[in-house]
CSV table of C-alpha atoms in Angstrom, one decimal:
chain,number,residue,atom,x,y,z
A,1,MET,CA,-18.1,38.2,42.0
A,2,SER,CA,-15.8,36.1,44.2
A,3,LEU,CA,-16.0,32.5,45.1
A,4,THR,CA,-16.8,33.2,48.7
A,5,GLN,CA,-20.0,35.0,47.7
A,6,VAL,CA,-21.2,32.0,45.6
A,7,LEU,CA,-20.4,29.3,48.2
A,8,PRO,CA,-22.5,29.1,51.3
A,9,GLN,CA,-21.1,30.0,54.7
A,10,PRO,CA,-19.5,27.2,56.6
A,11,SER,CA,-21.6,25.8,59.5
A,12,MET,CA,-18.6,25.0,61.7
A,13,ALA,CA,-15.5,27.2,62.2
A,14,GLY,CA,-12.3,25.4,61.3
A,15,TYR,CA,-9.1,25.6,63.1
A,16,ASP,CA,-5.8,26.4,61.4
A,17,ARG,CA,-2.5,25.7,63.1
A,18,GLU,CA,-1.1,29.0,61.8
A,19,ASP,CA,-3.9,31.1,63.4
A,20,ASP,CA,-1.6,31.9,66.4
A,21,GLU,CA,0.9,33.4,64.0
A,22,TYR,CA,-1.7,35.5,62.2
A,23,ASP,CA,-3.1,36.8,65.4
A,24,ASN,CA,0.1,38.6,66.2
A,25,LYS,CA,-0.6,42.2,65.6
A,26,SER,CA,3.0,43.3,65.8
A,27,ARG,CA,3.8,42.2,62.3
A,28,LYS,CA,2.4,45.1,60.4
A,29,ASN,CA,4.3,44.5,57.1
A,30,GLU,CA,3.4,40.8,56.9
A,31,VAL,CA,0.8,39.8,54.3
A,32,VAL,CA,-1.7,37.5,55.8
A,33,LEU,CA,-3.5,35.2,53.4
A,34,VAL,CA,-6.4,33.3,54.7
A,35,SER,CA,-7.2,30.3,52.6
A,36,LYS,CA,-11.0,29.9,52.0
A,37,PHE,CA,-10.6,27.8,48.9
A,38,THR,CA,-10.7,24.0,49.1
A,39,VAL,CA,-8.0,22.4,47.1
A,40,PRO,CA,-9.1,19.2,45.3
A,41,PRO,CA,-7.4,16.1,46.6
A,42,TYR,CA,-4.5,14.6,44.9
A,43,GLY,CA,-5.5,12.6,41.8
A,44,HIS,CA,-8.6,14.8,41.2
A,45,ARG,CA,-6.9,17.9,39.9
A,46,LYS,CA,-7.3,17.3,36.2
A,47,ASP,CA,-9.4,20.4,35.5
A,48,PHE,CA,-8.1,22.4,38.5
A,49,ILE,CA,-6.2,25.6,37.3
A,50,PRO,CA,-4.7,27.7,40.2
A,51,ARG,CA,-4.8,31.3,39.3
A,52,ARG,CA,-5.2,33.3,42.6
A,53,PRO,CA,-2.8,33.1,45.6
A,54,GLU,CA,-5.6,31.7,47.9
A,55,MET,CA,-5.8,28.6,45.7
A,56,PHE,CA,-2.4,27.4,46.8
A,57,GLY,CA,-3.4,27.3,50.4
A,58,ASP,CA,-0.3,29.3,51.6
A,59,GLY,CA,1.9,26.6,50.1
A,60,GLY,CA,4.0,25.9,47.0
A,61,ALA,CA,3.1,25.1,43.5
A,62,PHE,CA,1.4,21.9,42.3
A,63,PRO,CA,4.0,19.8,40.4
A,64,GLU,CA,1.4,17.7,38.7
A,65,ILE,CA,-0.2,20.7,37.0
A,66,HIS,CA,1.9,21.7,34.0
A,67,MET,CA,1.3,25.4,33.7
A,68,ALA,CA,2.7,28.7,35.0
A,69,GLN,CA,1.9,29.0,38.7
A,70,TYR,CA,2.6,31.9,41.0
A,71,PRO,CA,2.2,30.9,44.7
A,72,LEU,CA,2.3,34.0,46.9
A,73,ASN,CA,2.7,36.0,43.7
A,74,MET,CA,6.3,34.9,43.3
A,75,GLY,CA,7.6,35.5,39.8
A,76,PHE,CA,4.5,37.5,38.8
A,77,THR,CA,6.0,40.5,37.1
A,78,LYS,CA,2.8,42.4,36.2
A,79,ASN,CA,3.3,45.3,38.7
A,80,GLN,CA,6.8,44.3,40.0
A,81,THR,CA,10.4,44.8,38.9
A,82,SER,CA,12.5,41.7,38.7
A,83,ASN,CA,16.1,40.9,37.8
A,84,ALA,CA,15.1,37.6,36.2
A,85,ILE,CA,16.9,36.8,32.9
A,86,GLN,CA,14.7,36.3,29.9
A,87,LEU,CA,15.0,33.2,27.8
A,88,GLN,CA,17.3,33.8,24.9
A,89,VAL,CA,17.8,31.8,21.7
A,90,ASP,CA,20.8,31.6,19.4
A,91,ALA,CA,20.9,32.0,15.6
A,92,SER,CA,19.7,28.4,15.1
A,93,GLY,CA,16.7,28.9,17.4
A,94,LYS,CA,18.1,26.8,20.3
A,95,PRO,CA,17.6,28.3,23.8
A,96,GLN,CA,20.7,29.6,25.5
A,97,PHE,CA,20.5,28.2,29.0
A,98,ASP,CA,24.0,29.5,29.8
A,99,ALA,CA,22.8,33.2,29.8
A,100,ILE,CA,22.6,33.1,33.6
A,101,VAL,CA,26.3,32.3,33.8
A,102,LYS,CA,27.4,34.8,31.2
A,103,GLN,CA,25.5,37.8,32.7
A,104,ASN,CA,27.6,40.8,34.0
A,105,VAL,CA,30.7,39.4,32.4
A,106,LYS,CA,33.2,42.3,31.9
A,107,GLY,CA,35.4,42.7,28.8
A,108,ASN,CA,36.2,40.0,26.4
A,109,LYS,CA,36.1,37.3,29.0
A,110,ILE,CA,35.2,33.9,27.6
A,111,VAL,CA,32.9,31.7,29.7
A,112,TYR,CA,32.8,28.0,29.0
A,113,SER,CA,29.5,26.6,30.1
A,114,SER,CA,29.4,23.2,28.5
A,115,PHE,CA,31.8,20.3,27.8
A,116,VAL,CA,31.5,20.9,24.0
A,117,ASP,CA,33.3,24.3,24.4
A,118,LEU,CA,36.4,22.5,25.7
A,119,LEU,CA,36.7,20.2,22.7
A,120,PRO,CA,39.1,21.2,19.9
A,121,LYS,CA,37.5,22.8,16.8
A,122,GLU,CA,38.0,21.2,13.4
A,123,VAL,CA,40.4,23.2,11.2
A,124,ARG,CA,38.6,24.2,8.1
A,125,GLU,CA,39.7,26.3,5.2
A,126,ASP,CA,36.5,28.5,5.2
A,127,ASP,CA,36.8,29.3,8.9
A,128,PRO,CA,37.0,33.2,9.0
A,129,SER,CA,39.0,33.1,12.3
A,130,LEU,CA,41.8,31.2,10.5
A,131,GLN,CA,42.0,33.4,7.4
A,132,LYS,CA,45.2,35.5,6.9
A,133,PRO,CA,44.8,39.2,7.2
A,134,SER,CA,44.9,41.4,4.1
A,135,GLU,CA,47.8,43.6,3.1
A,136,GLU,CA,46.1,46.8,4.3
A,137,GLU,CA,45.5,45.3,7.8
A,138,ILE,CA,49.1,44.2,7.9
A,139,LYS,CA,50.4,47.6,7.0
A,140,GLU,CA,48.1,49.3,9.5
A,141,LYS,CA,49.2,47.0,12.3
A,142,THR,CA,52.8,47.5,11.3
A,143,GLU,CA,52.5,51.3,11.4
A,144,LYS,CA,50.8,51.3,14.8
A,145,THR,CA,53.5,49.0,16.2
A,146,ARG,CA,56.3,51.2,14.7
A,147,GLN,CA,54.8,54.3,16.2
A,148,ALA,CA,54.3,52.7,19.6
A,149,LEU,CA,57.9,51.4,19.6
A,150,GLU,CA,59.3,54.8,18.5
A,151,ALA,CA,57.4,56.5,21.3
A,152,LEU,CA,58.7,54.0,23.9
A,153,VAL,CA,62.3,54.3,22.7
A,154,ALA,CA,62.0,58.1,22.6
A,155,SER,CA,60.8,58.2,26.2
A,156,LYS,CA,63.6,55.9,27.3
A,157,VAL,CA,66.2,57.9,25.5
A,158,SER,CA,64.9,61.2,26.9
A,159,SER,CA,64.8,59.9,30.4
A,160,ALA,CA,68.4,58.6,30.1
A,161,LEU,CA,69.8,61.9,28.9
A,162,PRO,CA,71.6,64.0,31.6
A,163,VAL,CA,69.8,67.2,30.5
A,164,GLN,CA,66.2,67.1,29.4
A,165,HIS,CA,65.0,69.8,27.1
A,166,ALA,CA,61.5,71.2,27.2
A,167,GLU,CA,59.0,69.7,24.9
A,168,LYS,CA,58.1,71.5,21.8
A,169,GLN,CA,54.9,73.5,22.0
A,170,ALA,CA,52.0,73.0,19.7
A,171,PRO,CA,51.3,75.9,17.2
A,172,ALA,CA,49.0,78.7,18.4
A,173,GLN,CA,45.3,78.4,17.7
A,174,TYR,CA,43.1,81.5,17.0
A,175,ILE,CA,39.4,81.3,18.0
A,176,ARG,CA,36.7,83.9,17.2
A,177,TYR,CA,34.6,84.4,20.3
A,178,THR,CA,31.2,86.0,20.1
A,179,PRO,CA,29.7,86.7,23.6
A,180,SER,CA,26.0,86.0,24.2
A,181,GLN,CA,25.5,89.3,26.0
A,182,GLN,CA,25.9,92.3,23.7
A,183,GLY,CA,26.0,95.9,24.7
A,184,ALA,CA,28.3,98.7,25.6
A,185,GLU,CA,28.5,97.6,29.2
A,186,PHE,CA,29.6,94.0,28.3
A,187,ASN,CA,32.9,92.9,26.9
A,188,SER,CA,34.2,96.6,26.7
A,189,GLY,CA,31.6,97.2,23.9
A,190,ALA,CA,33.2,94.7,21.5
A,191,LYS,CA,30.9,92.4,19.7
A,192,GLN,CA,33.5,89.7,18.9
A,193,ARG,CA,37.0,88.9,20.2
A,194,ILE,CA,39.8,86.8,18.7
A,195,ILE,CA,41.4,84.5,21.3
A,196,GLN,CA,44.9,83.1,20.9
A,197,MET,CA,45.2,79.6,22.4
A,198,VAL,CA,48.8,78.8,23.4
A,199,GLU,CA,49.9,75.7,25.2
A,200,VAL,CA,51.5,76.3,28.6
A,201,GLN,CA,55.2,75.7,28.8
A,202,LYS,CA,56.0,72.6,30.9
A,203,ASP,CA,59.0,72.6,33.2
A,204,PRO,CA,61.1,69.5,32.5
A,205,MET,CA,62.3,69.5,36.1
A,206,GLU,CA,58.9,69.7,37.7
A,207,PRO,CA,57.9,66.5,39.6
A,208,PRO,CA,54.8,64.7,38.6
A,209,ARG,CA,51.6,66.2,39.9
A,210,PHE,CA,49.5,63.1,40.0
A,211,LYS,CA,50.1,59.7,41.4
A,212,ILE,CA,49.4,57.2,38.7
A,213,ASN,CA,50.9,54.1,40.4
A,214,LYS,CA,48.0,53.6,42.8
A,215,LYS,CA,46.8,50.0,43.1
A,216,LEU,CA,43.1,50.0,42.8
A,217,PRO,CA,41.1,47.1,44.3
A,218,ARG,CA,39.7,44.6,41.9
A,219,GLY,CA,36.1,45.0,40.9
A,220,PRO,CA,33.5,42.7,42.2
A,221,PRO,CA,33.1,39.4,40.4
A,222,SER,CA,30.1,38.3,38.6
A,223,PRO,CA,27.2,37.5,40.9
A,224,PRO,CA,26.5,33.9,41.7
A,225,ALA,CA,23.6,32.0,40.3
A,226,PRO,CA,20.4,32.7,42.3
A,227,ILE,CA,19.2,29.9,44.5
A,228,LEU,CA,15.4,29.5,44.5
A,229,HIS,CA,13.7,28.4,47.6
A,230,SER,CA,10.2,27.4,48.4
A,231,PRO,CA,8.0,29.6,50.6
A,232,THR,CA,8.9,29.8,54.3
A,233,ARG,CA,6.8,27.6,56.6
A,234,LYS,CA,6.3,27.6,60.3
A,235,VAL,CA,8.9,25.5,62.2
A,236,THR,CA,7.4,22.9,64.5
A,237,VAL,CA,8.6,22.2,68.0
A,238,LYS,CA,10.1,18.8,67.0
A,239,GLU,CA,12.1,20.4,64.2
A,240,GLN,CA,13.4,23.1,66.6
A,241,GLN,CA,14.5,20.4,69.0
A,242,ASP,CA,16.2,18.5,66.2
A,243,TRP,CA,18.0,21.5,65.1
A,244,LYS,CA,19.1,22.6,68.5
A,245,ILE,CA,22.9,22.6,68.7
A,246,PRO,CA,24.2,22.4,72.3
A,247,PRO,CA,26.9,24.9,73.3
A,248,CYS,CA,30.5,23.8,73.0
A,249,ILE,CA,32.2,22.8,76.2
A,250,SER,CA,35.9,22.8,75.4
A,251,ASN,CA,39.0,22.5,77.5
A,252,TRP,CA,40.9,24.8,75.2
A,253,LYS,CA,38.4,27.4,73.8
A,254,ASN,CA,36.8,29.4,76.5
A,255,SER,CA,37.3,33.0,75.4
A,256,LYS,CA,34.5,34.4,77.5
A,257,GLY,CA,35.9,32.7,80.7
A,258,TYR,CA,32.7,30.8,81.6
A,259,THR,CA,32.9,28.6,84.7
A,260,ILE,CA,32.3,25.1,83.5
A,261,PRO,CA,31.9,22.3,86.1
A,262,LEU,CA,34.3,19.4,86.1
A,263,ASP,CA,31.7,16.8,85.3
A,264,LYS,CA,30.8,18.8,82.2
A,265,ARG,CA,34.4,19.0,81.2
A,266,LEU,CA,34.9,15.2,81.7
A,267,ALA,CA,31.7,14.5,79.8
A,268,ALA,CA,32.8,16.7,76.9
A,269,ASP,CA,36.3,15.1,76.9
A,270,GLY,CA,34.8,11.7,76.4
A,271,ARG,CA,37.4,9.8,78.4
A,272,GLY,CA,34.8,7.7,80.1
A,273,LEU,CA,33.4,6.5,76.8
A,274,GLN,CA,36.8,5.2,75.6
A,275,SER,CA,37.8,1.6,76.2
A,276,THR,CA,41.4,0.5,76.3
A,277,HIS,CA,42.1,-1.8,73.4
A,278,ILE,CA,45.6,-3.0,72.5
A,279,ASN,CA,46.0,-4.0,68.9
A,280,GLU,CA,47.4,-7.4,68.2
A,281,ASN,CA,50.0,-5.9,65.9
A,282,PHE,CA,51.6,-4.4,69.0
A,283,ALA,CA,52.8,-7.8,70.1
A,284,LYS,CA,54.1,-8.5,66.6
A,285,LEU,CA,55.9,-5.2,66.6
A,286,ALA,CA,57.5,-5.9,70.0
A,287,GLU,CA,58.6,-9.3,68.9
A,288,ALA,CA,60.1,-8.0,65.7
A,289,LEU,CA,61.9,-5.3,67.6
A,290,TYR,CA,63.3,-7.8,70.1
A,291,THR,CA,64.4,-10.1,67.2
A,292,ALA,CA,66.0,-7.2,65.4
A,293,ASP,CA,67.8,-6.2,68.7
A,294,LEU,CA,69.2,-9.7,69.1
A,295,LYS,CA,70.4,-9.8,65.5
A,296,ALA,CA,72.0,-6.4,65.9
A,297,ARG,CA,73.8,-7.5,69.1
A,298,GLU,CA,75.0,-10.7,67.4
A,299,ALA,CA,76.3,-8.7,64.5
A,300,VAL,CA,78.0,-6.3,66.8
A,301,ASP,CA,79.6,-9.1,68.8
A,302,MET,CA,80.8,-10.9,65.6
A,303,ARG,CA,82.2,-7.6,64.2
A,304,ALA,CA,84.0,-6.9,67.5
A,305,LYS,CA,85.4,-10.5,67.5
A,306,VAL,CA,86.6,-10.2,63.9
A,307,GLU,CA,88.2,-6.8,64.6
A,308,LYS,CA,89.9,-8.3,67.7
A,309,GLN,CA,91.3,-11.2,65.7
A,310,MET,CA,92.6,-8.9,63.0
A,311,ALA,CA,94.2,-6.6,65.6
A,312,LYS,CA,95.9,-9.7,67.3
A,313,LYS,CA,97.1,-10.9,63.9
A,314,GLN,CA,98.5,-7.4,63.1
A,315,LYS,CA,100.2,-7.3,66.5
A,316,ASP,CA,101.8,-10.8,66.0
A,317,GLU,CA,103.0,-9.8,62.5
A,318,LYS,CA,104.5,-6.6,64.0
A,319,GLU,CA,106.2,-8.5,66.8
A,320,GLU,CA,107.6,-11.1,64.3
A,321,ARG,CA,109.0,-8.3,62.2
A,322,LEU,CA,110.5,-6.6,65.2
A,323,ARG,CA,112.0,-9.9,66.3
A,324,GLU,CA,113.6,-10.4,62.9
A,325,LEU,CA,115.0,-6.9,62.8
A,326,ALA,CA,116.5,-7.5,66.3
A,327,MET,CA,118.1,-10.8,65.2
A,328,HIS,CA,119.6,-9.1,62.1
A,329,ALA,CA,120.9,-6.3,64.3
A,330,ARG,CA,122.5,-8.8,66.7
A,331,THR,CA,124.1,-10.8,63.9
A,332,ASP,CA,125.4,-7.7,62.2
A,333,ARG,CA,126.8,-6.4,65.5
A,334,ALA,CA,128.5,-9.7,66.2
A,335,GLY,CA,130.0,-10.0,62.7
A,336,ILE,CA,128.1,-13.1,61.9
A,337,ARG,CA,126.8,-13.2,58.4
A,338,SER,CA,123.6,-14.9,57.7
A,339,SER,CA,123.8,-17.9,55.5
A,340,ASP,CA,120.6,-17.0,53.7
A,341,LYS,CA,122.3,-14.5,51.5
A,342,GLY,CA,122.9,-15.0,47.8
A,343,ASP,CA,125.7,-17.2,46.4
A,344,LEU,CA,127.4,-14.1,44.9
A,345,GLU,CA,127.9,-12.5,48.3
A,346,SER,CA,129.1,-15.7,50.0
A,347,ALA,CA,131.6,-16.3,47.1
A,348,GLU,CA,132.9,-12.8,47.5
A,349,ARG,CA,133.4,-13.2,51.2
A,350,ASP,CA,135.2,-16.5,50.8
A,351,GLN,CA,137.6,-14.9,48.3
A,352,ILE,CA,138.4,-12.0,50.6
A,353,ARG,CA,138.9,-14.5,53.5
A,354,GLN,CA,141.4,-16.5,51.4
A,355,GLU,CA,143.3,-13.4,50.3
A,356,ARG,CA,143.7,-12.3,53.9
A,357,GLN,CA,144.8,-15.7,54.9
A,358,LYS,CA,147.5,-15.7,52.2
A,359,GLU,CA,148.7,-12.3,53.3
A,360,ARG,CA,149.1,-13.5,56.9
A,361,GLN,CA,151.0,-16.6,55.8
A,362,ARG,CA,153.3,-14.5,53.6
A,363,ALA,CA,153.9,-12.1,56.5
A,364,ALA,CA,154.6,-15.0,58.9
A,365,ALA,CA,157.0,-16.6,56.4
A,366,LEU,CA,158.9,-13.3,56.0
A,367,GLN,CA,159.2,-12.9,59.8
A,368,ARG,CA,160.6,-16.4,60.3
A,369,ALA,CA,163.1,-15.9,57.6
A,370,GLY,CA,164.2,-12.7,59.1
A,371,GLY,CA,163.3,-11.1,55.8
A,372,ASP,CA,164.6,-7.9,54.3
A,373,LYS,CA,164.3,-4.6,56.1
A,374,LYS,CA,162.6,-3.1,53.1
A,375,ASN,CA,160.0,-5.8,53.1
A,376,ARG,CA,159.5,-5.8,56.9
A,377,PRO,CA,156.4,-4.0,57.8
A,378,LYS,CA,156.7,-0.9,59.9
A,379,ASP,CA,153.6,-1.5,61.9
A,380,ARG,CA,152.6,-4.8,63.4
A,381,ASP,CA,149.2,-6.2,64.0
A,382,ILE,CA,147.7,-5.8,67.5
A,383,SER,CA,147.8,-9.6,68.0
A,384,GLU,CA,151.6,-9.6,67.2
A,385,GLN,CA,152.2,-6.6,69.5
A,386,ILE,CA,150.5,-8.4,72.3
A,387,ALA,CA,152.4,-11.6,71.6
A,388,LEU,CA,155.8,-9.8,71.6
A,389,GLY,CA,154.9,-7.9,74.8
A,390,VAL,CA,154.9,-4.5,73.2
A,391,GLN,CA,151.4,-3.6,74.4
A,392,THR,CA,149.2,-4.9,77.1
A,393,ALA,CA,145.8,-6.2,76.1
A,394,THR,CA,142.7,-5.9,78.2
A,395,SER,CA,139.5,-8.0,77.7
A,396,SER,CA,136.6,-8.1,80.1
A,397,GLY,CA,138.6,-6.4,82.9
A,398,VAL,CA,141.5,-9.0,82.7
A,399,GLN,CA,145.1,-7.7,81.9
A,400,TYR,CA,147.5,-9.8,79.9
A,401,ASP,CA,151.0,-8.4,80.5
A,402,GLN,CA,153.1,-11.5,79.8
A,403,ARG,CA,154.1,-13.0,76.5
A,404,LEU,CA,152.3,-15.9,75.1
């Protein structure tokens, strides 16, 4: 007996805002639930236990009622197949809430689902993961490693050889074969046959038959955690207007080539909404740039002035040096010795001058005395020849042809 049979029929027909949606006959697969059950108001639901879908009033679960609720039969797995994960517990009896993260994990992939997993473990002597392997395990691992290395080295050596020999064949195997069909017309009348299994000789020069270097795409990752939503509800007109996004009117993106009026373009550009505002820091920046320009100009002028003074000083020093060299050249050409030489040079010149003067006095004395022919000099001085009239002297274009 249902609840509708016990309760009296309503005297007035009620109006539901979703009647328009239920009246649509085109939705054949949609399950229409008409709520005829009156839900107790909030605060009076102490003994209310929702069991059937019509008790939820086409809505969600009641959060104040602490029990398993299935609105619209969601999560009810009596006659349904679901991929929901069952609650699991560990060895100590604590629930494993990270089972949803570790589902469909391939291989020995480690998934850290809590902060405790990232903390370092305490090193203990009784930890089995830190115990040393036994001698048998060490020997087994060593033998496997040796065999793998030998196989690798053998393949490298054989590939490096100029001539590769054919691989050795496995020994022949003999198999006794008894066919299922017996008779004179089958198997040539023989009841059994002995088959010799021999490995096919492989040509060492034959290229590989199969391509083993194909790059396969990576498998799909683990599925993300499911997101649970409440039941869908009818969207009101106000919500539709709130969620209505106007079409984009852009001056750059118009791939379909729509004709957009200029007023719409200007409205989308937003130039009319902008107000010109100059920041006060702009004046500070301009003043700082002007001051820096003045300082730079003063520094350039000062540097140019200093360079000009240094060039003038170098020019004066060069002229003074050239003047001194010219004066020395004139004095050397005129035979005038400068008095700024050392005392040693002046004393040497005085001594030479006195010796020459003594020679002239001696020569003059010998000439006056008529002297000996042996002691008479063969050649006379140019001044003596001019004085005796032997040679005519010219100086500055004036000829002296008479004796002094």
